[in-house]
């Protein structure tokens, strides 16, 4: 299935196995070639491997299939940026923002593309000692692809530092004491750098400064300026970072305490712990989604929805995992479904579940979507239920039936059934219309529904028997008429039906069928599972053989009522002929 292949592709992508991800997405595309999400995902995988031409092809296919989907233009912009087509990248991001003006990913991509566009058009600037390591979306692609730096992208302070460096590479010197930046630099340059914290006198040269050789400094001793005293380390930044790490650690502990309280059904305590975690660290939306889950359990649906909206908005800003966004949307949809009191209310919940599935296709979300759609349909039927209007529609159908305007009659009987699905009369009358229109399978279905709703409604048996008779299933029709006679032994319509069936059955027994009738009955009989079972039964095959070759054994068989009943069925079906 395409969904299964897509799920494998998502898992491989999350693990950094981009080649495997491409293979799985390709398999899914072969099964569902019009699914725009699959091309979008494969485009991201190609971009992660630096295959921007392939990424561009898939991104273009995405927007062709779904031109109103903002994420497709994000893929298109990233692919163009990777190919250094900055004008096209800017155009793509702008188109995406026309669809979703608040999309943070598109805003960030546009800013990067415009910056690269300006650099490519502007006057020559002193080259960066690190080349284009920090330019465009390639930087984020490399950091995402490498397992050692992927986790840093979930940390807002690191993301802000890298954005600052990307805008002005010379600002790298400001952040070299952060081990994460050193690790990222090594990944971007493709070398393994030492993450040793620089000593107080370690300096990185500015891009525009030349380092003098020792010989030169000796010849200009008289011009040598006094050795400046080492500047004191700015304590604010390390202290701030230390404080942030401490808060993150405390937030995680609060989350764990909240999880423990949630498992114990101590919801108020869980809320307190999750709220404290949110105060300490607003860079992890799992704290918000967990609190939303507690509100959901407590029946505080409005609070749950509010938290889910906050989680989605914050998650977009932080570029959180799509699974986290999908989780928040799923919980919001669940809360909306709980609040729904009409079929109209369920439409909002269904829309939210569908959005969650576009972020991440989760079986639980799909199940909730199906349940919401079923609940909406049930409510629509309840809201539409009106026995009085149903009776009026049935009467209109009766009038058209008398005028032999059967299609119009069917229309009104159908409306009557929608207004009151439990009325057997409407099904009976529509069955009669279908019989007149030679729509026998539909007529049989309605007649059976009529009997199911009211097994004592005799008219249902006459309708069913008539349909079966016209379908030339004479034995079945006879049985139906006989069941009706148990309820009303003097019913003339049922008695006439029995008489007609017996005549047709005896006609076959006497061998009075015309060649055309015999051929038609045999063809119909061979399609009957009961006839097929009789003919494949080894005992009956021996019985039929004895009737032809061993008269004495045949006489013995005729004393067995079960055998004779099956023989009669074969005679009625035209399979066995009596001469």
XYZ file of C-alpha atoms in Angstrom:
579
model
C 0.000 0.000 0.000
C 1.112 3.584 -0.738
C 0.525 4.684 2.875
C 2.766 1.907 4.187
C 5.585 2.809 1.769
C 5.193 6.478 2.679
C 5.435 5.682 6.395
C 8.669 3.745 5.768
C 10.008 6.703 3.787
C 9.200 9.125 6.605
C 10.923 6.871 9.130
C 14.037 6.571 6.944
C 14.112 10.345 6.417
C 13.843 10.996 10.160
C 16.759 8.605 10.720
C 18.871 10.426 8.103
C 18.756 7.487 5.652
C 17.847 9.676 2.675
C 18.630 7.135 -0.052
C 16.300 4.589 1.577
C 13.708 7.330 2.007
C 13.850 8.092 -1.730
C 13.361 4.406 -2.562
C 10.310 4.134 -0.292
C 8.761 7.372 -1.575
C 9.324 6.181 -5.157
C 7.501 2.944 -4.349
C 4.624 4.935 -2.871
C 4.471 7.206 -5.954
C 4.213 4.158 -8.212
C 1.167 3.076 -6.209
C -0.372 6.559 -5.895
C 1.018 8.734 -8.729
C -1.336 11.674 -8.024
C -0.482 12.108 -4.335
C 1.283 15.483 -4.103
C 2.616 14.816 -0.579
C 4.746 11.907 -1.856
C 6.542 14.097 -4.430
C 7.068 16.769 -1.759
C 8.657 14.255 0.619
C 10.910 12.810 -2.066
C 11.959 16.341 -3.062
C 13.080 16.966 0.530
C 15.048 13.697 0.513
C 16.785 14.589 -2.765
C 17.651 18.036 -1.393
C 19.125 16.445 1.726
C 21.514 14.510 -0.547
C 22.357 17.651 -2.524
C 20.560 16.335 -5.617
C 18.839 19.632 -6.286
C 17.927 18.940 -9.921
C 15.920 15.880 -8.857
C 14.531 17.851 -5.930
C 13.408 20.588 -8.328
C 11.656 18.099 -10.612
C 9.670 16.614 -7.702
C 8.906 20.061 -6.246
C 7.543 21.224 -9.598
C 5.384 18.091 -9.792
C 4.097 18.849 -6.290
C 2.861 22.326 -7.185
C 1.442 21.054 -10.486
C -0.671 18.508 -8.605
C -1.588 20.830 -5.720
C -1.094 24.487 -6.696
C -2.876 25.739 -3.554
C -0.558 23.898 -1.112
C 1.990 26.281 0.432
C 4.519 23.598 1.371
C 5.016 22.725 -2.314
C 6.432 26.193 -2.970
C 8.722 25.816 0.034
C 10.174 22.684 -1.627
C 10.390 24.523 -4.953
C 12.201 27.488 -3.396
C 14.684 25.245 -1.574
C 15.509 23.339 -4.780
C 16.042 26.561 -6.765
C 18.249 27.938 -3.988
C 20.325 24.771 -4.025
C 20.860 25.272 -7.757
C 21.677 28.984 -7.138
C 18.582 30.043 -9.085
C 17.892 32.771 -6.552
C 15.435 34.759 -8.651
C 13.310 31.641 -9.139
C 13.658 30.778 -5.455
C 12.406 34.204 -4.375
C 9.473 33.902 -6.784
C 8.565 30.436 -5.417
C 8.672 31.539 -1.769
C 6.531 34.588 -2.554
C 3.912 32.432 -4.277
C 3.797 30.189 -1.221
C 3.327 33.196 1.081
C 0.398 34.349 -1.055
C -1.307 31.092 -0.067
C -0.150 30.995 3.580
C 1.078 34.468 4.645
C 1.946 33.310 8.180
C 4.113 30.342 7.195
C 7.391 30.802 9.067
C 9.246 28.299 6.894
C 8.398 30.255 3.753
C 9.331 33.556 5.404
C 12.710 32.201 6.486
C 13.354 30.658 3.068
C 12.469 33.929 1.333
C 14.836 35.886 3.570
C 17.680 33.449 2.817
C 16.983 33.516 -0.918
C 16.819 37.319 -1.024
C 20.078 37.559 0.888
C 21.766 35.166 -1.539
C 20.198 37.067 -4.435
C 21.654 40.344 -3.148
C 25.088 38.799 -2.686
C 25.053 37.422 -6.217
C 24.153 40.824 -7.696
C 25.996 43.162 -5.351
C 29.582 44.487 -5.548
C 32.423 42.141 -4.791
C 33.010 41.591 -1.114
C 36.051 40.131 0.591
C 35.744 36.369 0.304
C 34.830 34.466 3.444
C 37.561 32.097 4.639
C 34.830 29.471 4.785
C 33.557 29.874 1.226
C 29.790 29.469 0.859
C 29.471 27.064 3.794
C 26.861 29.293 5.437
C 24.920 30.340 2.327
C 21.355 29.441 1.407
C 19.308 26.441 2.471
C 22.283 24.123 1.839
C 23.525 24.974 5.343
C 20.304 23.774 6.992
C 20.199 20.702 4.742
C 23.709 19.624 5.817
C 23.001 20.244 9.506
C 19.762 18.232 9.263
C 21.459 15.366 7.438
C 24.260 14.948 9.992
C 23.286 13.007 13.118
C 25.689 15.016 15.303
C 23.984 18.366 14.558
C 20.391 17.359 13.792
C 19.328 17.658 17.427
C 20.737 21.189 17.719
C 18.090 22.440 15.271
C 15.474 21.903 17.979
C 17.323 24.422 20.201
C 16.211 28.021 19.473
C 19.441 29.661 20.721
C 21.543 27.538 18.358
C 19.213 28.257 15.418
C 19.425 32.011 16.133
C 23.239 31.886 16.272
C 23.430 30.078 12.917
C 21.002 32.550 11.343
C 23.200 35.416 12.555
C 26.311 33.750 11.124
C 24.476 33.092 7.849
C 23.616 36.789 7.523
C 27.189 37.860 8.345
C 29.835 35.085 8.370
C 32.279 37.386 10.159
C 30.060 37.066 13.234
C 31.338 33.492 13.569
C 34.001 34.806 15.973
C 31.272 35.772 18.419
C 30.142 32.175 18.835
C 33.290 30.055 18.580
C 33.231 29.286 22.280
C 29.985 27.377 21.788
C 30.855 23.731 21.140
C 27.702 23.293 19.050
C 28.834 25.992 16.601
C 32.252 24.345 16.298
C 30.588 21.000 15.630
C 28.344 22.615 12.987
C 31.331 24.326 11.351
C 33.092 20.979 11.013
C 30.010 19.441 9.391
C 29.640 22.340 6.934
C 33.332 22.260 5.968
C 33.423 18.475 5.788
C 36.270 18.199 8.314
C 36.515 17.055 11.902
C 37.304 20.023 14.091
C 38.393 19.969 17.699
C 35.631 21.236 19.932
C 38.157 22.430 22.568
C 37.076 25.705 24.072
C 39.600 28.415 23.041
C 41.914 29.740 25.689
C 41.850 33.346 26.709
C 44.635 34.314 24.293
C 43.383 32.196 21.357
C 42.202 34.512 18.608
C 40.608 33.933 15.214
C 41.809 36.465 12.611
C 39.204 38.708 11.051
C 38.612 38.053 7.374
C 40.137 41.414 6.382
C 43.157 41.304 8.763
C 46.566 39.924 7.764
C 48.660 38.191 10.393
C 52.219 39.630 10.509
C 55.174 37.294 10.390
C 57.551 37.173 13.377
C 60.430 38.644 11.313
C 58.342 41.635 10.409
C 57.391 42.337 14.011
C 61.049 42.308 15.083
C 62.005 44.981 12.495
C 59.325 47.349 13.673
C 59.857 47.092 17.391
C 59.939 50.828 17.680
C 56.424 50.953 16.161
C 55.061 48.056 18.137
C 52.163 49.076 20.262
C 52.039 47.978 23.875
C 50.603 44.514 24.297
C 46.951 45.074 25.117
C 45.668 43.533 28.255
C 43.389 40.593 27.599
C 39.814 41.735 27.548
C 37.758 40.179 30.294
C 35.448 37.430 29.161
C 31.883 38.704 28.851
C 30.208 36.859 31.676
C 26.687 37.651 30.546
C 26.586 35.178 27.654
C 28.013 32.133 29.486
C 25.804 32.834 32.485
C 22.798 33.182 30.240
C 23.605 29.940 28.482
C 24.127 28.227 31.799
C 20.805 29.532 33.021
C 19.064 28.342 29.843
C 20.502 24.842 30.217
C 19.460 24.723 33.847
C 15.949 25.804 32.936
C 15.755 23.161 30.210
C 16.849 20.480 32.681
C 14.273 21.660 35.209
C 11.609 21.737 32.510
C 12.336 18.119 31.608
C 12.007 17.106 35.243
C 8.676 18.936 35.449
C 7.546 17.095 32.329
C 8.503 13.730 33.817
C 6.631 14.599 37.006
C 3.620 15.612 34.890
C 3.759 12.306 32.995
C 3.816 10.372 36.252
C 0.837 12.328 37.614
C -1.055 11.797 34.342
C -0.592 8.030 34.566
C -2.024 8.152 38.076
C -5.039 10.137 36.791
C -3.957 13.027 39.023
C -4.780 15.554 36.336
C -4.614 18.751 38.394
C -1.075 17.942 39.509
C -0.101 17.025 35.948
C -1.398 20.405 34.741
C 0.723 22.201 37.344
C 3.906 20.367 36.300
C 3.358 20.874 32.559
C 2.558 24.577 33.109
C 5.796 24.985 35.069
C 7.711 23.236 32.265
C 6.216 25.647 29.722
C 7.309 28.631 31.835
C 10.847 27.295 32.075
C 11.294 26.363 28.405
C 9.100 27.630 25.596
C 11.225 25.887 22.973
C 9.690 22.424 23.440
C 6.076 22.145 22.301
C 5.706 18.664 23.818
C 5.021 20.383 27.147
C 2.067 22.192 25.562
C 0.705 19.125 23.756
C 0.967 17.080 26.955
C -1.025 19.668 28.868
C -3.577 19.651 26.050
C -3.904 15.871 26.475
C -4.674 16.349 30.173
C -7.299 18.993 29.432
C -8.811 16.555 26.939
C -9.047 13.835 29.588
C -10.599 16.299 32.037
C -13.241 17.338 29.524
C -11.893 20.897 29.377
C -12.116 20.962 25.612
C -11.817 24.722 25.105
C -8.544 24.803 27.079
C -7.315 21.798 25.077
C -8.056 23.546 21.770
C -6.306 26.713 22.932
C -3.163 24.757 23.893
C -3.182 22.869 20.590
C -3.390 26.123 18.606
C -0.481 27.513 20.621
C 1.556 24.334 20.039
C 0.985 24.470 16.273
C 1.875 28.148 16.037
C 4.980 27.763 18.201
C 5.951 24.565 16.401
C 5.915 26.369 13.045
C 8.205 29.044 14.456
C 10.626 26.450 15.825
C 10.405 24.207 12.735
C 9.380 21.367 14.991
C 8.963 17.813 13.762
C 5.869 17.351 11.590
C 4.800 14.526 13.905
C 4.571 16.971 16.810
C 2.448 19.360 14.740
C 0.227 16.456 13.657
C -0.188 15.361 17.285
C -1.382 18.807 18.319
C -3.831 18.952 15.415
C -5.155 15.478 16.202
C -5.846 16.447 19.814
C -7.561 19.613 18.678
C -9.732 17.600 16.290
C -10.632 15.192 19.099
C -11.671 18.076 21.366
C -13.760 19.630 18.575
C -15.469 16.275 17.973
C -16.284 16.047 21.681
C -17.869 19.510 21.547
C -19.815 18.810 18.341
C -23.583 18.899 18.740
C -24.588 19.029 15.071
C -23.362 17.681 11.760
C -22.067 21.192 10.974
C -19.855 21.117 14.088
C -18.224 17.894 12.905
C -17.142 19.552 9.646
C -14.609 21.657 11.582
C -13.235 18.602 13.411
C -12.966 16.671 10.137
C -11.025 19.531 8.532
C -8.545 19.577 11.450
C -8.023 15.795 11.257
C -7.350 16.118 7.525
C -4.734 18.815 8.200
C -3.094 16.527 10.766
C -2.858 13.758 8.163
C -1.126 16.079 5.696
C 1.534 16.690 8.354
C 1.958 13.044 9.315
C -0.218 10.084 8.345
C -0.948 8.355 11.626
C -3.347 5.355 11.922
C -4.892 6.795 15.098
C -5.645 10.095 13.363
C -7.108 8.280 10.371
C -9.343 6.252 12.696
C -10.561 9.422 14.427
C -11.263 11.012 11.040
C -13.372 8.014 9.981
C -15.267 8.119 13.285
C -15.956 11.837 12.890
C -17.205 11.360 9.327
C -19.524 8.552 10.465
C -20.822 10.626 13.383
C -21.468 13.530 11.001
C -23.423 11.256 8.666
C -25.489 9.817 11.535
C -26.309 13.294 12.807
C -27.288 14.423 9.324
C -29.775 11.562 9.184
C -31.137 12.426 12.619
C -31.419 16.107 11.705
C -33.171 15.153 8.467
C -35.583 12.763 10.199
C -39.213 13.910 9.874
C -41.997 11.262 9.773
C -44.633 13.780 8.680
C -42.675 14.882 5.611
C -41.833 11.206 4.958
C -45.550 10.340 4.749
C -46.148 13.283 2.423
C -43.346 12.175 0.112
C -44.634 8.598 0.100
C -48.096 9.805 -0.930
C -46.558 11.823 -3.757
C -44.754 8.658 -4.850
C -48.014 6.709 -4.776
C -49.656 9.256 -7.062
C -46.848 9.045 -9.609
C -46.979 5.220 -9.379
C -50.683 5.277 -10.290
C -49.843 7.505 -13.246
C -47.160 4.948 -14.231
C -44.433 7.593 -13.843
C -42.117 5.177 -12.093
C -38.828 7.177 -12.081
C -40.616 10.125 -10.458
C -42.210 7.767 -7.956
C -38.793 6.318 -7.053
C -37.510 9.845 -6.390
C -40.266 10.585 -3.861
C -40.059 7.155 -2.197
C -36.299 7.695 -1.793
C -36.899 11.083 -0.141
C -39.472 9.438 2.137
C -36.891 6.825 3.190
C -34.339 9.555 3.957
C -36.885 11.343 6.124
C -37.885 8.124 7.918
C -35.500 5.185 7.328
C -37.568 2.889 9.578
C -40.774 2.937 7.493
C -41.244 -0.474 5.748
C -44.012 0.897 3.489
C -41.634 3.220 1.641
C -39.238 0.331 0.924
C -42.151 -1.876 -0.209
C -43.475 0.779 -2.572
C -40.059 1.535 -4.001
C -39.507 -2.201 -4.548
C -42.704 -2.250 -6.635
C -41.356 0.673 -8.727
C -38.013 -1.034 -9.277
C -39.871 -4.182 -10.402
C -41.799 -2.145 -12.961
C -38.530 -0.604 -14.166
C -36.921 -4.082 -14.408
C -34.328 -3.021 -11.818
C -34.742 -6.390 -10.139
C -31.629 -6.476 -7.876
C -32.600 -3.074 -6.410
C -36.191 -4.235 -5.987
C -35.098 -7.405 -4.200
C -32.882 -5.384 -1.848
C -35.763 -3.052 -0.933
C -38.195 -5.946 -0.404
C -35.732 -7.690 1.929
C -35.214 -4.427 3.844
C -38.974 -4.082 4.179
C -39.248 -7.564 5.723
C -36.245 -6.884 7.958
C -37.914 -3.735 9.361
C -41.273 -5.458 9.884
C -41.350 -9.268 9.521
C -45.166 -9.197 9.932
C -45.735 -6.852 6.969
C -47.308 -9.224 4.406
C -46.864 -6.842 1.496
C -43.113 -7.254 1.836
C -43.398 -10.972 1.003
C -45.522 -10.321 -2.087
C -42.925 -7.783 -3.295
C -40.012 -10.129 -2.687
C -41.778 -13.128 -4.244
C -42.684 -11.111 -7.351
C -39.091 -9.974 -7.845
C -37.765 -13.525 -7.430
C -40.384 -14.841 -9.879
C -39.333 -12.308 -12.534
C -35.717 -13.291 -11.866
C -36.891 -16.871 -12.662
C -35.852 -18.097 -9.239
C -39.106 -20.037 -8.922
C -38.196 -22.187 -5.921
C -37.046 -19.160 -3.935
C -40.181 -17.263 -4.913
C -42.354 -20.206 -3.850
C -40.661 -20.305 -0.447
C -41.153 -16.526 -0.010
C -44.874 -16.760 -0.861
C -45.294 -19.664 1.564
C -43.675 -17.644 4.363
C -46.141 -14.838 3.689
C -49.092 -17.280 3.805
C -48.112 -18.215 7.344
C -48.997 -14.651 8.314
C -52.110 -14.338 6.099
C -53.317 -17.756 4.793
C -56.142 -16.203 2.729
C -54.094 -13.541 0.967
C -55.067 -13.885 -2.699
C -51.914 -12.220 -4.026
C -49.737 -14.726 -2.171
C -51.923 -17.667 -3.289
C -51.681 -16.560 -6.928
C -47.936 -16.293 -6.569
C -47.706 -19.875 -5.257
C -49.811 -21.084 -8.180
C -47.556 -19.386 -10.760
C -44.395 -20.800 -9.179
C -45.787 -24.364 -9.063
C -46.771 -24.147 -12.723
C -43.224 -23.147 -13.723
C -41.649 -25.810 -11.522
C -43.962 -28.535 -12.912
C -43.266 -27.352 -16.422
C -39.618 -28.238 -15.903
C -40.518 -31.532 -14.230
C -42.644 -32.556 -17.220
C -39.948 -31.557 -19.664
C -42.244 -29.025 -21.332
C -39.618 -26.295 -21.573
C -38.763 -24.919 -24.994
C -35.092 -25.226 -26.040
C -34.596 -21.501 -25.363
C -36.219 -21.739 -21.921
C -34.197 -24.845 -21.105
C -30.933 -23.204 -22.140
C -31.692 -20.064 -20.153
C -32.709 -22.021 -17.058
C -29.601 -24.212 -17.216
C -27.340 -21.162 -17.475
C -29.045 -19.561 -14.497
C -28.961 -22.800 -12.519
C -25.220 -23.235 -13.047
C -24.684 -19.836 -11.405
C -26.604 -20.913 -8.297
C -24.148 -21.919 -5.485
C -26.643 -24.528 -4.222
C -26.803 -26.228 -7.636
C -23.003 -26.091 -7.874
C -22.688 -27.816 -4.492
C -25.112 -30.566 -5.529
C -23.214 -31.258 -8.747
C -19.836 -31.367 -6.982
C -21.099 -33.664 -4.196
C -19.539 -37.163 -4.814
C -22.641 -38.904 -3.401
C -25.015 -37.031 -5.730
C -22.756 -37.666 -8.693
C -23.040 -41.400 -7.966
C -26.821 -41.056 -7.611
C -27.071 -39.361 -11.006
C -24.910 -42.076 -12.519
C -27.189 -44.775 -11.014
C -30.274 -43.092 -12.488
C -28.731 -43.561 -15.916
C -27.081 -46.980 -15.574
C -28.518 -48.821 -12.547
C -32.367 -48.705 -12.307
C -32.448 -50.859 -9.144
C -30.085 -48.527 -7.267
C -32.074 -45.579 -8.586
C -35.237 -46.963 -6.998
C -33.460 -47.164 -3.659
C -32.300 -43.571 -3.996
C -35.876 -42.421 -4.646
C -36.868 -43.609 -1.173
C -34.489 -41.040 0.353
C -36.350 -37.672 0.695
C -33.112 -35.660 0.948
C -31.808 -37.128 -2.290
C -35.104 -36.573 -4.063
C -35.219 -32.958 -2.872
C -31.850 -32.333 -4.496
C -32.919 -34.187 -7.665
C -35.996 -31.960 -7.837
C -33.813 -28.872 -7.565
C -31.724 -30.109 -10.498
C -34.910 -30.784 -12.506
C -36.260 -27.307 -11.782
C -32.951 -25.812 -12.858
C -33.115 -27.729 -16.141
C -29.923 -29.623 -15.325
C -31.729 -32.995 -15.092
C -34.527 -33.676 -17.593
C -37.373 -36.160 -17.148
C -38.547 -38.024 -20.258
